Each structure stands twice: as C-alpha cells, then as structure tokens.
Amino acid sequence: MGKLSHFDEAGRSRMVDITAKDETKRVAIAQAKVRVSPKTMELIKGQEIEKGDVLEVARVAGIMGVKRTADLIPMCHPLLISGVDLKFNLIEEEAIIEILAVTKIAGKTGVEMEALTAVSVAGLTIYDMCKAVDKGIEIGDIKLLKKTGGKNGVYVDQDLIGEVVAFCSSLEKGTAKEQIAEANFKENYGLERDAHAGDWHRQISLLAIEDIDYMREQGLDLKLGAFGENIVTKGLKLTELPLGRKLKLGEEVILEVTQIGKECHNRCNIYHQVGDCIMPKRGIFAKVIQGGTVKAGAKLEVLLND
C-alpha cells in the first residue's frame, strides 16, 4: 500500500496537488443498502408515503449530494461532473432497497467520493421520507463497487467476482443433473441438451457451492447437480442479486437474473432422494442474453451496466 496522500512530509493535512496529472475518463460506481420493514416496502412500492414518491425524491437528493461533495469532505476537489445516474433495486424478499450510483467525469482525479456521497445522501433521504412510519430503517453496506480511469486503472470489488465450480445438465425436469466439463449456452434458450432450456424465464438455475457444502455438513452425501442446478458457483451471494442483474461467464456468455428462489408445490424426486431441496430457498434463475461456450473453472462476474 502507498502512503496517505492527504498529508505532507510534515504530517500536515493538504489537498493533493493534481496540476500535472493527465485528464482521463473516470467512472465510479458505489452502493448502499437500505433495510426497511415489509410494510414500508409495500408503501414505497405503491407510492403511498405521504411525503411523496420516495425513490424519486431520493434520486434527486443523491444527485444534489454529488454536487456538494467538496463542501462535505474537506480534502475533496471541486469537480466538473459530467454525469450522474442513480438506480434503485427493490429486493422484496429481504425488504432491502439497493442504491447504485454511477458518477462520471473527464478530469484529473477520480469521482469515487461523489458516488459514495450520492448513495449515502439517497439512503438518508429514504429514511427522512419514511421515518414517520418506520423509525427502525437501517442504512448500510456503503462501499465502492467499481472504478475506472486514472493511473491505477480498473478496481472491482471482490464481492462482484466469483467462479464457476461446475456445469450440470439433465434431460428430464425434477431430477438430479450430471456434471459436464463444458457448457454450450444458446441465446434466449438456455443450456444445450438440458430439460429446462426453452423460451421462458427460468432457462438456467444457479446454486452456490457454499450452500451445497452446508447441506453436506448435515450428513448428506451429495454430488454436484443433486438439486437440479445447472451452474454451481463460488464466491457470490446469489440470493442478494436483484432481478435484472447480469452475470458474465468467461469471456462471452451473459445471463440475466429473472427469479430468486421458487415456490415448491410438489415434492420432486430431488426432495425424496436428498431429504430436502435448497433450490426453492437458495437457488436463483436466469435467462441467456448472450450465448457461447464455457468450461468449468471460468470467471464469473456481476455486471453493473456502467
């Protein structure tokens, strides 16, 4: 790690001199998560909060926060911001509002602090808009997810990077799948020669090896694919991904998350064979946006559409 640049040789605080630095295109993406009560989530969705449209007010507040970052953070440079975008993803099962802010500039210093200020102010605004009905709202998980530009290049938060442990397929639904060394994905169809492929929203199923290992610790002798999953992942918190979030497998395959968990109406063969099925609670589903061929062990990355 380098030395802290906001102190000079004598230990005095300073604003870093960026006069000689080159101007480059810089982008920063930050996140915050706001946890509300289920009732508050329904009120926000239905725009039933008396103060107005909560998310639109929070969006404007976040943009205004970007413009005032240098007034709030002592050593930040006043910047000529070229673009700001705030998005809100409602994770209804967890009653969480995910805030994403994208800030852009063509300049000599980065816009990370502006993106972090945007999500922080937007989160505080959600609290202010809803505090009359929910004083227990929590604001957390504020962090930088990605930055590009400048001499240090690209930074990506490790929570966005995972790995494909295995691919699995079967010719019949409701049965355990068998591992395959290589998977061929077809756009808007799914995994070639798999029973779940087709023109619908659950073309691909994903389950984390961490959840499978938990079931193994309960004394179950499980092979990968035992729960009917097409892709076994490692390192990603699948159930925290919002609907619409995209995943990149290897160099070319792109999936879009379409469903988190599922309702199990009937006990399938998997349940009777294993004694439980974690797919309804811990699995997610996706459709293929861009096809291609991928081998097990490939990199798995969460895309933020920046």
PDB file of C-alpha atoms in Angstrom:
ATOM      1  CA  MET A   1       0.000   0.000   0.000  1.00  0.00           C
ATOM      2  CA  GLY A   2       1.182   3.534  -0.776  1.00  0.00           C
ATOM      3  CA  LYS A   3       1.433   6.360   1.699  1.00  0.00           C
ATOM      4  CA  LEU A   4      -1.570   8.527   2.567  1.00  0.00           C
ATOM      5  CA  SER A   5      -1.569  11.398   0.076  1.00  0.00           C
ATOM      6  CA  HIS A   6      -3.621  13.858   2.126  1.00  0.00           C
ATOM      7  CA  PHE A   7      -0.674  14.534   4.450  1.00  0.00           C
ATOM      8  CA  ASP A   8       2.582  16.286   3.545  1.00  0.00           C
ATOM      9  CA  GLU A   9       6.085  15.353   4.738  1.00  0.00           C
ATOM     10  CA  ALA A  10       5.496  17.254   7.988  1.00  0.00           C
ATOM     11  CA  GLY A  11       2.225  15.444   8.680  1.00  0.00           C
ATOM     12  CA  ARG A  12       0.032  18.422   7.858  1.00  0.00           C
ATOM     13  CA  SER A  13      -3.303  17.988   6.099  1.00  0.00           C
ATOM     14  CA  ARG A  14      -3.419  19.102   2.489  1.00  0.00           C
ATOM     15  CA  MET A  15      -5.443  18.909  -0.703  1.00  0.00           C
ATOM     16  CA  VAL A  16      -3.453  16.787  -3.152  1.00  0.00           C
ATOM     17  CA  ASP A  17      -1.878  18.761  -5.994  1.00  0.00           C
ATOM     18  CA  ILE A  18      -3.236  17.291  -9.258  1.00  0.00           C
ATOM     19  CA  THR A  19      -1.953  20.074 -11.550  1.00  0.00           C
ATOM     20  CA  ALA A  20       0.434  17.843 -13.509  1.00  0.00           C
ATOM     21  CA  LYS A  21      -1.900  14.858 -13.843  1.00  0.00           C
ATOM     22  CA  ASP A  22      -3.417  13.898 -17.191  1.00  0.00           C
ATOM     23  CA  GLU A  23      -7.129  14.152 -17.809  1.00  0.00           C
ATOM     24  CA  THR A  24      -8.777  10.776 -18.388  1.00  0.00           C
ATOM     25  CA  LYS A  25     -12.318   9.464 -18.498  1.00  0.00           C
ATOM     26  CA  ARG A  26     -13.177   8.289 -14.987  1.00  0.00           C
ATOM     27  CA  VAL A  27     -16.201   6.333 -13.759  1.00  0.00           C
ATOM     28  CA  ALA A  28     -17.124   5.263 -10.233  1.00  0.00           C
ATOM     29  CA  ILE A  29     -19.977   3.024  -9.058  1.00  0.00           C
ATOM     30  CA  ALA A  30     -20.996   2.918  -5.404  1.00  0.00           C
ATOM     31  CA  GLN A  31     -23.637   1.018  -3.451  1.00  0.00           C
ATOM     32  CA  ALA A  32     -25.725   1.425  -0.327  1.00  0.00           C
ATOM     33  CA  LYS A  33     -28.434  -0.849   1.048  1.00  0.00           C
ATOM     34  CA  VAL A  34     -31.447   0.390   2.987  1.00  0.00           C
ATOM     35  CA  ARG A  35     -33.306  -2.184   5.061  1.00  0.00           C
ATOM     36  CA  VAL A  36     -36.946  -1.301   5.784  1.00  0.00           C
ATOM     37  CA  SER A  37     -39.902  -3.185   7.250  1.00  0.00           C
ATOM     38  CA  PRO A  38     -42.022  -5.276   4.837  1.00  0.00           C
ATOM     39  CA  LYS A  39     -44.902  -2.829   5.377  1.00  0.00           C
ATOM     40  CA  THR A  40     -42.695   0.136   4.473  1.00  0.00           C
ATOM     41  CA  MET A  41     -41.518  -1.665   1.349  1.00  0.00           C
ATOM     42  CA  GLU A  42     -45.125  -2.060   0.229  1.00  0.00           C
ATOM     43  CA  LEU A  43     -45.837   1.616   0.928  1.00  0.00           C
ATOM     44  CA  ILE A  44     -42.787   2.681  -1.104  1.00  0.00           C
ATOM     45  CA  LYS A  45     -43.736   0.395  -3.998  1.00  0.00           C
ATOM     46  CA  GLY A  46     -47.293   1.719  -4.039  1.00  0.00           C
ATOM     47  CA  GLN A  47     -46.139   5.349  -3.667  1.00  0.00           C
ATOM     48  CA  GLU A  48     -48.302   5.599  -0.557  1.00  0.00           C
ATOM     49  CA  ILE A  49     -45.852   7.530   1.633  1.00  0.00           C
ATOM     50  CA  GLU A  50     -47.479  10.899   2.418  1.00  0.00           C
ATOM     51  CA  LYS A  51     -44.366  12.956   1.648  1.00  0.00           C
ATOM     52  CA  GLY A  52     -44.362  11.792  -1.980  1.00  0.00           C
ATOM     53  CA  ASP A  53     -42.528   9.439  -4.321  1.00  0.00           C
ATOM     54  CA  VAL A  54     -39.752   8.211  -2.023  1.00  0.00           C
ATOM     55  CA  LEU A  55     -37.347   6.908  -4.649  1.00  0.00           C
ATOM     56  CA  GLU A  56     -37.627   9.895  -6.973  1.00  0.00           C
ATOM     57  CA  VAL A  57     -37.001  12.324  -4.119  1.00  0.00           C
ATOM     58  CA  ALA A  58     -34.039  10.181  -3.039  1.00  0.00           C
ATOM     59  CA  ARG A  59     -32.721  10.180  -6.614  1.00  0.00           C
ATOM     60  CA  VAL A  60     -32.739  13.974  -6.776  1.00  0.00           C
ATOM     61  CA  ALA A  61     -31.158  14.160  -3.315  1.00  0.00           C
ATOM     62  CA  GLY A  62     -28.345  11.842  -4.415  1.00  0.00           C
ATOM     63  CA  ILE A  63     -27.626  13.982  -7.474  1.00  0.00           C
ATOM     64  CA  MET A  64     -27.576  17.114  -5.313  1.00  0.00           C
ATOM     65  CA  GLY A  65     -25.231  15.341  -2.889  1.00  0.00           C
ATOM     66  CA  VAL A  66     -22.771  14.698  -5.726  1.00  0.00           C
ATOM     67  CA  LYS A  67     -22.641  18.427  -6.455  1.00  0.00           C
ATOM     68  CA  ARG A  68     -21.910  19.259  -2.792  1.00  0.00           C
ATOM     69  CA  THR A  69     -19.308  16.563  -2.101  1.00  0.00           C
ATOM     70  CA  ALA A  70     -16.408  19.013  -1.947  1.00  0.00           C
ATOM     71  CA  ASP A  71     -18.336  21.053   0.652  1.00  0.00           C
ATOM     72  CA  LEU A  72     -18.833  17.983   2.855  1.00  0.00           C
ATOM     73  CA  ILE A  73     -15.480  16.168   2.578  1.00  0.00           C
ATOM     74  CA  PRO A  74     -12.618  18.535   3.468  1.00  0.00           C
ATOM     75  CA  MET A  75      -9.900  17.382   1.062  1.00  0.00           C
ATOM     76  CA  CYS A  76     -12.079  16.648  -1.988  1.00  0.00           C
ATOM     77  CA  HIS A  77     -11.500  18.729  -5.107  1.00  0.00           C
ATOM     78  CA  PRO A  78     -14.498  20.607  -6.529  1.00  0.00           C
ATOM     79  CA  LEU A  79     -15.173  18.745  -9.767  1.00  0.00           C
ATOM     80  CA  LEU A  80     -16.977  19.454 -13.019  1.00  0.00           C
ATOM     81  CA  ILE A  81     -19.082  16.270 -13.002  1.00  0.00           C
ATOM     82  CA  SER A  82     -20.173  15.157 -16.470  1.00  0.00           C
ATOM     83  CA  GLY A  83     -22.733  12.509 -15.499  1.00  0.00           C
ATOM     84  CA  VAL A  84     -24.666  11.109 -12.534  1.00  0.00           C
ATOM     85  CA  ASP A  85     -27.152   8.235 -12.510  1.00  0.00           C
ATOM     86  CA  LEU A  86     -28.894   6.667  -9.518  1.00  0.00           C
ATOM     87  CA  LYS A  87     -30.785   3.382  -9.672  1.00  0.00           C
ATOM     88  CA  PHE A  88     -32.878   1.627  -7.036  1.00  0.00           C
ATOM     89  CA  ASN A  89     -33.375  -2.134  -6.924  1.00  0.00           C
ATOM     90  CA  LEU A  90     -36.074  -3.471  -4.631  1.00  0.00           C
ATOM     91  CA  ILE A  91     -35.093  -6.810  -3.080  1.00  0.00           C
ATOM     92  CA  GLU A  92     -38.565  -7.537  -1.783  1.00  0.00           C
ATOM     93  CA  GLU A  93     -37.863 -10.876  -0.087  1.00  0.00           C
ATOM     94  CA  GLU A  94     -35.347  -9.176   2.199  1.00  0.00           C
ATOM     95  CA  ALA A  95     -37.154  -5.785   2.350  1.00  0.00           C
ATOM     96  CA  ILE A  96     -33.964  -4.125   1.109  1.00  0.00           C
ATOM     97  CA  ILE A  97     -33.571  -1.197  -1.261  1.00  0.00           C
ATOM     98  CA  GLU A  98     -30.255  -1.380  -3.106  1.00  0.00           C
ATOM     99  CA  ILE A  99     -28.993   2.017  -4.237  1.00  0.00           C
ATOM    100  CA  LEU A 100     -26.453   2.213  -7.061  1.00  0.00           C
ATOM    101  CA  ALA A 101     -24.835   5.495  -8.104  1.00  0.00           C
ATOM    102  CA  VAL A 102     -22.717   5.964 -11.216  1.00  0.00           C
ATOM    103  CA  THR A 103     -20.636   9.136 -11.450  1.00  0.00           C
ATOM    104  CA  LYS A 104     -18.559  10.191 -14.471  1.00  0.00           C
ATOM    105  CA  ILE A 105     -16.000  12.826 -15.313  1.00  0.00           C
ATOM    106  CA  ALA A 106     -13.253  13.607 -17.797  1.00  0.00           C
ATOM    107  CA  GLY A 107     -10.700  15.011 -15.385  1.00  0.00           C
ATOM    108  CA  LYS A 108      -7.532  14.724 -13.324  1.00  0.00           C
ATOM    109  CA  THR A 109      -8.952  12.999 -10.249  1.00  0.00           C
ATOM    110  CA  GLY A 110     -11.492  10.294  -9.557  1.00  0.00           C
ATOM    111  CA  VAL A 111     -15.169  10.508  -8.643  1.00  0.00           C
ATOM    112  CA  GLU A 112     -15.337   7.763  -6.001  1.00  0.00           C
ATOM    113  CA  MET A 113     -16.243  10.168  -3.191  1.00  0.00           C
ATOM    114  CA  GLU A 114     -19.009  11.663  -5.301  1.00  0.00           C
ATOM    115  CA  ALA A 115     -20.543   8.225  -5.939  1.00  0.00           C
ATOM    116  CA  LEU A 116     -20.287   7.323  -2.238  1.00  0.00           C
ATOM    117  CA  THR A 117     -21.858  10.631  -1.245  1.00  0.00           C
ATOM    118  CA  ALA A 118     -24.695  10.052  -3.714  1.00  0.00           C
ATOM    119  CA  VAL A 119     -25.735   6.702  -2.217  1.00  0.00           C
ATOM    120  CA  SER A 120     -25.303   7.978   1.343  1.00  0.00           C
ATOM    121  CA  VAL A 121     -27.500  11.044   0.814  1.00  0.00           C
ATOM    122  CA  ALA A 122     -30.074   8.990  -1.116  1.00  0.00           C
ATOM    123  CA  GLY A 123     -30.214   6.488   1.765  1.00  0.00           C
ATOM    124  CA  LEU A 124     -30.654   9.234   4.348  1.00  0.00           C
ATOM    125  CA  THR A 125     -33.411  10.740   2.227  1.00  0.00           C
ATOM    126  CA  ILE A 126     -35.271   7.428   2.153  1.00  0.00           C
ATOM    127  CA  TYR A 127     -35.069   7.435   5.949  1.00  0.00           C
ATOM    128  CA  ASP A 128     -36.378  11.003   6.142  1.00  0.00           C
ATOM    129  CA  MET A 129     -39.233  10.252   3.749  1.00  0.00           C
ATOM    130  CA  CYS A 130     -40.308   7.135   5.674  1.00  0.00           C
ATOM    131  CA  LYS A 131     -39.404   7.820   9.308  1.00  0.00           C
ATOM    132  CA  ALA A 132     -42.996   8.662  10.227  1.00  0.00           C
ATOM    133  CA  VAL A 133     -43.973   5.022   9.607  1.00  0.00           C
ATOM    134  CA  ASP A 134     -40.651   3.229  10.198  1.00  0.00           C
ATOM    135  CA  LYS A 135     -38.011   4.582  12.581  1.00  0.00           C
ATOM    136  CA  GLY A 136     -36.114   1.291  12.520  1.00  0.00           C
ATOM    137  CA  ILE A 137     -34.782   1.740   8.977  1.00  0.00           C
ATOM    138  CA  GLU A 138     -31.120   0.695   8.629  1.00  0.00           C
ATOM    139  CA  ILE A 139     -28.638   2.171   6.132  1.00  0.00           C
ATOM    140  CA  GLY A 140     -25.518   0.103   5.461  1.00  0.00           C
ATOM    141  CA  ASP A 141     -23.208  -1.723   3.052  1.00  0.00           C
ATOM    142  CA  ILE A 142     -21.967   1.619   1.704  1.00  0.00           C
ATOM    143  CA  LYS A 143     -18.971   0.884  -0.485  1.00  0.00           C
ATOM    144  CA  LEU A 144     -17.261   1.429  -3.810  1.00  0.00           C
ATOM    145  CA  LEU A 145     -18.081  -1.358  -6.262  1.00  0.00           C
ATOM    146  CA  LYS A 146     -16.054  -0.319  -9.284  1.00  0.00           C
ATOM    147  CA  LYS A 147     -13.864   2.446 -10.646  1.00  0.00           C
ATOM    148  CA  THR A 148     -12.156   3.005 -13.972  1.00  0.00           C
ATOM    149  CA  GLY A 149      -9.709   5.609 -15.251  1.00  0.00           C
ATOM    150  CA  GLY A 150      -6.557   7.171 -13.852  1.00  0.00           C
ATOM    151  CA  LYS A 151      -3.106   5.650 -13.471  1.00  0.00           C
ATOM    152  CA  ASN A 152      -4.362   2.852 -11.189  1.00  0.00           C
ATOM    153  CA  GLY A 153      -6.760   1.567 -13.848  1.00  0.00           C
ATOM    154  CA  VAL A 154      -9.755  -0.617 -13.013  1.00  0.00           C
ATOM    155  CA  TYR A 155     -10.832  -1.567  -9.491  1.00  0.00           C
ATOM    156  CA  VAL A 156     -13.624  -4.118  -8.947  1.00  0.00           C
ATOM    157  CA  ASP A 157     -14.950  -5.078  -5.524  1.00  0.00           C
ATOM    158  CA  GLN A 158     -14.254  -8.757  -4.809  1.00  0.00           C
ATOM    159  CA  ASP A 159     -17.904  -9.366  -3.920  1.00  0.00           C
ATOM    160  CA  LEU A 160     -18.611  -8.975  -7.654  1.00  0.00           C
ATOM    161  CA  ILE A 161     -16.155 -11.688  -8.697  1.00  0.00           C
ATOM    162  CA  GLY A 162     -16.809 -15.392  -8.410  1.00  0.00           C
ATOM    163  CA  GLU A 163     -16.042 -18.684 -10.091  1.00  0.00           C
ATOM    164  CA  VAL A 164     -17.911 -21.434 -11.901  1.00  0.00           C
ATOM    165  CA  VAL A 165     -17.275 -24.627  -9.937  1.00  0.00           C
ATOM    166  CA  ALA A 166     -19.241 -26.913 -12.250  1.00  0.00           C
ATOM    167  CA  PHE A 167     -21.835 -27.116 -15.007  1.00  0.00           C
ATOM    168  CA  CYS A 168     -24.597 -29.727 -14.759  1.00  0.00           C
ATOM    169  CA  SER A 169     -27.378 -30.868 -17.074  1.00  0.00           C
ATOM    170  CA  SER A 170     -30.160 -33.441 -17.368  1.00  0.00           C
ATOM    171  CA  LEU A 171     -32.675 -34.483 -19.985  1.00  0.00           C
ATOM    172  CA  GLU A 172     -35.619 -34.534 -17.534  1.00  0.00           C
ATOM    173  CA  LYS A 173     -37.012 -31.928 -15.151  1.00  0.00           C
ATOM    174  CA  GLY A 174     -37.197 -32.665 -11.420  1.00  0.00           C
ATOM    175  CA  THR A 175     -34.194 -34.964 -11.479  1.00  0.00           C
ATOM    176  CA  ALA A 176     -30.593 -34.636 -10.359  1.00  0.00           C
ATOM    177  CA  LYS A 177     -28.238 -33.354 -13.041  1.00  0.00           C
ATOM    178  CA  GLU A 178     -24.879 -34.768 -14.091  1.00  0.00           C
ATOM    179  CA  GLN A 179     -21.680 -32.765 -14.318  1.00  0.00           C
ATOM    180  CA  ILE A 180     -20.388 -31.769 -17.742  1.00  0.00           C
ATOM    181  CA  ALA A 181     -16.926 -30.393 -18.472  1.00  0.00           C
ATOM    182  CA  GLU A 182     -18.096 -27.786 -20.973  1.00  0.00           C
ATOM    183  CA  ALA A 183     -21.373 -25.919 -21.356  1.00  0.00           C
ATOM    184  CA  ASN A 184     -22.802 -24.524 -24.581  1.00  0.00           C
ATOM    185  CA  PHE A 185     -25.273 -21.695 -23.941  1.00  0.00           C
ATOM    186  CA  LYS A 186     -27.733 -20.548 -26.596  1.00  0.00           C
ATOM    187  CA  GLU A 187     -29.192 -17.064 -26.582  1.00  0.00           C
ATOM    188  CA  ASN A 188     -32.769 -16.885 -25.275  1.00  0.00           C
ATOM    189  CA  TYR A 189     -32.846 -20.666 -24.958  1.00  0.00           C
ATOM    190  CA  GLY A 190     -30.540 -21.909 -22.223  1.00  0.00           C
ATOM    191  CA  LEU A 191     -28.079 -24.745 -21.854  1.00  0.00           C
ATOM    192  CA  GLU A 192     -27.872 -27.070 -24.816  1.00  0.00           C
ATOM    193  CA  ARG A 193     -29.345 -30.535 -24.149  1.00  0.00           C
ATOM    194  CA  ASP A 194     -30.891 -29.558 -20.810  1.00  0.00           C
ATOM    195  CA  ALA A 195     -34.519 -30.155 -19.856  1.00  0.00           C
ATOM    196  CA  HIS A 196     -35.023 -26.616 -18.546  1.00  0.00           C
ATOM    197  CA  ALA A 197     -33.913 -24.912 -21.750  1.00  0.00           C
ATOM    198  CA  GLY A 198     -36.567 -23.140 -23.790  1.00  0.00           C
ATOM    199  CA  ASP A 199     -38.323 -19.854 -24.421  1.00  0.00           C
ATOM    200  CA  TRP A 200     -39.155 -18.954 -20.821  1.00  0.00           C
ATOM    201  CA  HIS A 201     -37.691 -17.061 -17.855  1.00  0.00           C
ATOM    202  CA  ARG A 202     -36.072 -19.980 -15.965  1.00  0.00           C
ATOM    203  CA  GLN A 203     -33.670 -21.248 -18.611  1.00  0.00           C
ATOM    204  CA  ILE A 204     -30.706 -21.561 -16.216  1.00  0.00           C
ATOM    205  CA  SER A 205     -30.571 -22.388 -12.497  1.00  0.00           C
ATOM    206  CA  LEU A 206     -27.677 -21.400 -10.240  1.00  0.00           C
ATOM    207  CA  LEU A 207     -26.746 -22.593  -6.750  1.00  0.00           C
ATOM    208  CA  ALA A 208     -23.719 -21.709  -4.597  1.00  0.00           C
ATOM    209  CA  ILE A 209     -21.231 -24.382  -3.544  1.00  0.00           C
ATOM    210  CA  GLU A 210     -21.328 -22.756  -0.089  1.00  0.00           C
ATOM    211  CA  ASP A 211     -24.992 -23.804   0.260  1.00  0.00           C
ATOM    212  CA  ILE A 212     -24.307 -27.298  -1.059  1.00  0.00           C
ATOM    213  CA  ASP A 213     -21.433 -27.685   1.416  1.00  0.00           C
ATOM    214  CA  TYR A 214     -23.766 -26.636   4.229  1.00  0.00           C
ATOM    215  CA  MET A 215     -26.108 -29.490   3.296  1.00  0.00           C
ATOM    216  CA  ARG A 216     -23.136 -31.875   3.170  1.00  0.00           C
ATOM    217  CA  GLU A 217     -22.247 -30.839   6.722  1.00  0.00           C
ATOM    218  CA  GLN A 218     -25.692 -32.088   7.766  1.00  0.00           C
ATOM    219  CA  GLY A 219     -24.549 -35.585   6.830  1.00  0.00           C
ATOM    220  CA  LEU A 220     -25.842 -35.777   3.251  1.00  0.00           C
ATOM    221  CA  ASP A 221     -23.672 -37.393   0.589  1.00  0.00           C
ATOM    222  CA  LEU A 222     -24.300 -35.055  -2.329  1.00  0.00           C
ATOM    223  CA  LYS A 223     -22.943 -34.867  -5.837  1.00  0.00           C
ATOM    224  CA  LEU A 224     -22.928 -31.555  -7.682  1.00  0.00           C
ATOM    225  CA  GLY A 225     -26.173 -31.296  -9.615  1.00  0.00           C
ATOM    226  CA  ALA A 226     -28.147 -33.108  -6.909  1.00  0.00           C
ATOM    227  CA  PHE A 227     -30.564 -30.191  -6.530  1.00  0.00           C
ATOM    228  CA  GLY A 228     -31.127 -29.765 -10.260  1.00  0.00           C
ATOM    229  CA  GLU A 229     -28.768 -26.801 -10.606  1.00  0.00           C
ATOM    230  CA  ASN A 230     -27.184 -26.006 -13.964  1.00  0.00           C
ATOM    231  CA  ILE A 231     -24.361 -23.871 -12.579  1.00  0.00           C
ATOM    232  CA  VAL A 232     -22.567 -24.313  -9.275  1.00  0.00           C
ATOM    233  CA  THR A 233     -20.935 -21.029  -8.252  1.00  0.00           C
ATOM    234  CA  LYS A 234     -18.355 -19.988  -5.685  1.00  0.00           C
ATOM    235  CA  GLY A 235     -17.825 -16.619  -4.018  1.00  0.00           C
ATOM    236  CA  LEU A 236     -21.070 -14.831  -4.928  1.00  0.00           C
ATOM    237  CA  LYS A 237     -24.073 -14.173  -2.696  1.00  0.00           C
ATOM    238  CA  LEU A 238     -26.607 -15.269  -5.291  1.00  0.00           C
ATOM    239  CA  THR A 239     -29.785 -14.539  -3.343  1.00  0.00           C
ATOM    240  CA  GLU A 240     -28.702 -10.914  -2.811  1.00  0.00           C
ATOM    241  CA  LEU A 241     -28.635 -10.224  -6.543  1.00  0.00           C
ATOM    242  CA  PRO A 242     -31.614  -8.120  -7.661  1.00  0.00           C
ATOM    243  CA  LEU A 243     -33.805  -9.096 -10.579  1.00  0.00           C
ATOM    244  CA  GLY A 244     -32.387  -7.872 -13.869  1.00  0.00           C
ATOM    245  CA  ARG A 245     -28.762  -8.004 -12.712  1.00  0.00           C
ATOM    246  CA  LYS A 246     -26.470  -9.509 -15.361  1.00  0.00           C
ATOM    247  CA  LEU A 247     -23.741 -12.120 -14.884  1.00  0.00           C
ATOM    248  CA  LYS A 248     -20.831 -12.724 -17.237  1.00  0.00           C
ATOM    249  CA  LEU A 249     -19.467 -16.264 -17.572  1.00  0.00           C
ATOM    250  CA  GLY A 250     -15.983 -16.499 -19.018  1.00  0.00           C
ATOM    251  CA  GLU A 251     -15.346 -14.131 -21.896  1.00  0.00           C
ATOM    252  CA  GLU A 252     -18.685 -14.010 -23.710  1.00  0.00           C
ATOM    253  CA  VAL A 253     -21.712 -15.625 -22.050  1.00  0.00           C
ATOM    254  CA  ILE A 254     -24.099 -13.211 -20.313  1.00  0.00           C
ATOM    255  CA  LEU A 255     -27.045 -14.225 -18.124  1.00  0.00           C
ATOM    256  CA  GLU A 256     -29.801 -12.046 -16.665  1.00  0.00           C
ATOM    257  CA  VAL A 257     -31.288 -12.868 -13.257  1.00  0.00           C
ATOM    258  CA  THR A 258     -35.029 -13.460 -13.622  1.00  0.00           C
ATOM    259  CA  GLN A 259     -36.113 -15.107 -10.355  1.00  0.00           C
ATOM    260  CA  ILE A 260     -34.829 -15.530  -6.802  1.00  0.00           C
ATOM    261  CA  GLY A 261     -35.883 -18.874  -5.337  1.00  0.00           C
ATOM    262  CA  LYS A 262     -39.159 -20.550  -6.230  1.00  0.00           C
ATOM    263  CA  GLU A 263     -42.286 -21.988  -4.693  1.00  0.00           C
ATOM    264  CA  CYS A 264     -42.187 -25.758  -4.392  1.00  0.00           C
ATOM    265  CA  HIS A 265     -45.745 -27.027  -4.943  1.00  0.00           C
ATOM    266  CA  ASN A 266     -44.920 -30.729  -5.065  1.00  0.00           C
ATOM    267  CA  ARG A 267     -42.132 -32.786  -3.565  1.00  0.00           C
ATOM    268  CA  CYS A 268     -39.920 -33.603  -6.541  1.00  0.00           C
ATOM    269  CA  ASN A 269     -37.559 -36.549  -6.968  1.00  0.00           C
ATOM    270  CA  ILE A 270     -34.727 -34.420  -5.588  1.00  0.00           C
ATOM    271  CA  TYR A 271     -36.562 -33.887  -2.296  1.00  0.00           C
ATOM    272  CA  HIS A 272     -37.301 -37.604  -1.897  1.00  0.00           C
ATOM    273  CA  GLN A 273     -33.730 -38.603  -2.754  1.00  0.00           C
ATOM    274  CA  VAL A 274     -31.947 -35.983  -0.655  1.00  0.00           C
ATOM    275  CA  GLY A 275     -34.472 -35.319   2.132  1.00  0.00           C
ATOM    276  CA  ASP A 276     -34.598 -31.586   1.428  1.00  0.00           C
ATOM    277  CA  CYS A 277     -34.253 -29.241  -1.523  1.00  0.00           C
ATOM    278  CA  ILE A 278     -32.472 -25.923  -1.119  1.00  0.00           C
ATOM    279  CA  MET A 279     -33.172 -24.661  -4.645  1.00  0.00           C
ATOM    280  CA  PRO A 280     -36.504 -23.053  -3.615  1.00  0.00           C
ATOM    281  CA  LYS A 281     -34.758 -21.099  -0.840  1.00  0.00           C
ATOM    282  CA  ARG A 282     -31.190 -20.537  -2.063  1.00  0.00           C
ATOM    283  CA  GLY A 283     -31.224 -21.011  -5.816  1.00  0.00           C
ATOM    284  CA  ILE A 284     -31.693 -18.328  -8.464  1.00  0.00           C
ATOM    285  CA  PHE A 285     -32.770 -18.486 -12.089  1.00  0.00           C
ATOM    286  CA  ALA A 286     -31.676 -16.660 -15.221  1.00  0.00           C
ATOM    287  CA  LYS A 287     -32.078 -16.450 -18.954  1.00  0.00           C
ATOM    288  CA  VAL A 288     -29.317 -16.359 -21.564  1.00  0.00           C
ATOM    289  CA  ILE A 289     -28.769 -12.885 -23.049  1.00  0.00           C
ATOM    290  CA  GLN A 290     -25.613 -13.758 -24.967  1.00  0.00           C
ATOM    291  CA  GLY A 291     -24.529 -17.286 -25.823  1.00  0.00           C
ATOM    292  CA  GLY A 292     -21.228 -19.083 -26.089  1.00  0.00           C
ATOM    293  CA  THR A 293     -19.204 -21.999 -24.738  1.00  0.00           C
ATOM    294  CA  VAL A 294     -17.667 -22.010 -21.248  1.00  0.00           C
ATOM    295  CA  LYS A 295     -15.614 -24.538 -19.288  1.00  0.00           C
ATOM    296  CA  ALA A 296     -15.812 -25.203 -15.560  1.00  0.00           C
ATOM    297  CA  GLY A 297     -13.427 -23.014 -13.572  1.00  0.00           C
ATOM    298  CA  ALA A 298     -14.271 -19.925 -15.599  1.00  0.00           C
ATOM    299  CA  LYS A 299     -14.510 -16.487 -14.017  1.00  0.00           C
ATOM    300  CA  LEU A 300     -18.000 -15.333 -13.014  1.00  0.00           C
ATOM    301  CA  GLU A 301     -18.547 -11.563 -12.755  1.00  0.00           C
ATOM    302  CA  VAL A 302     -21.524  -9.471 -11.712  1.00  0.00           C
ATOM    303  CA  LEU A 303     -22.067  -6.723 -14.298  1.00  0.00           C
ATOM    304  CA  LEU A 304     -23.282  -3.296 -13.186  1.00  0.00           C
ATOM    305  CA  ASN A 305     -24.264  -1.860 -16.592  1.00  0.00           C
ATOM    306  CA  ASP A 306     -21.931   1.102 -16.261  1.00  0.00           C
TER     307      ASP A 306
END
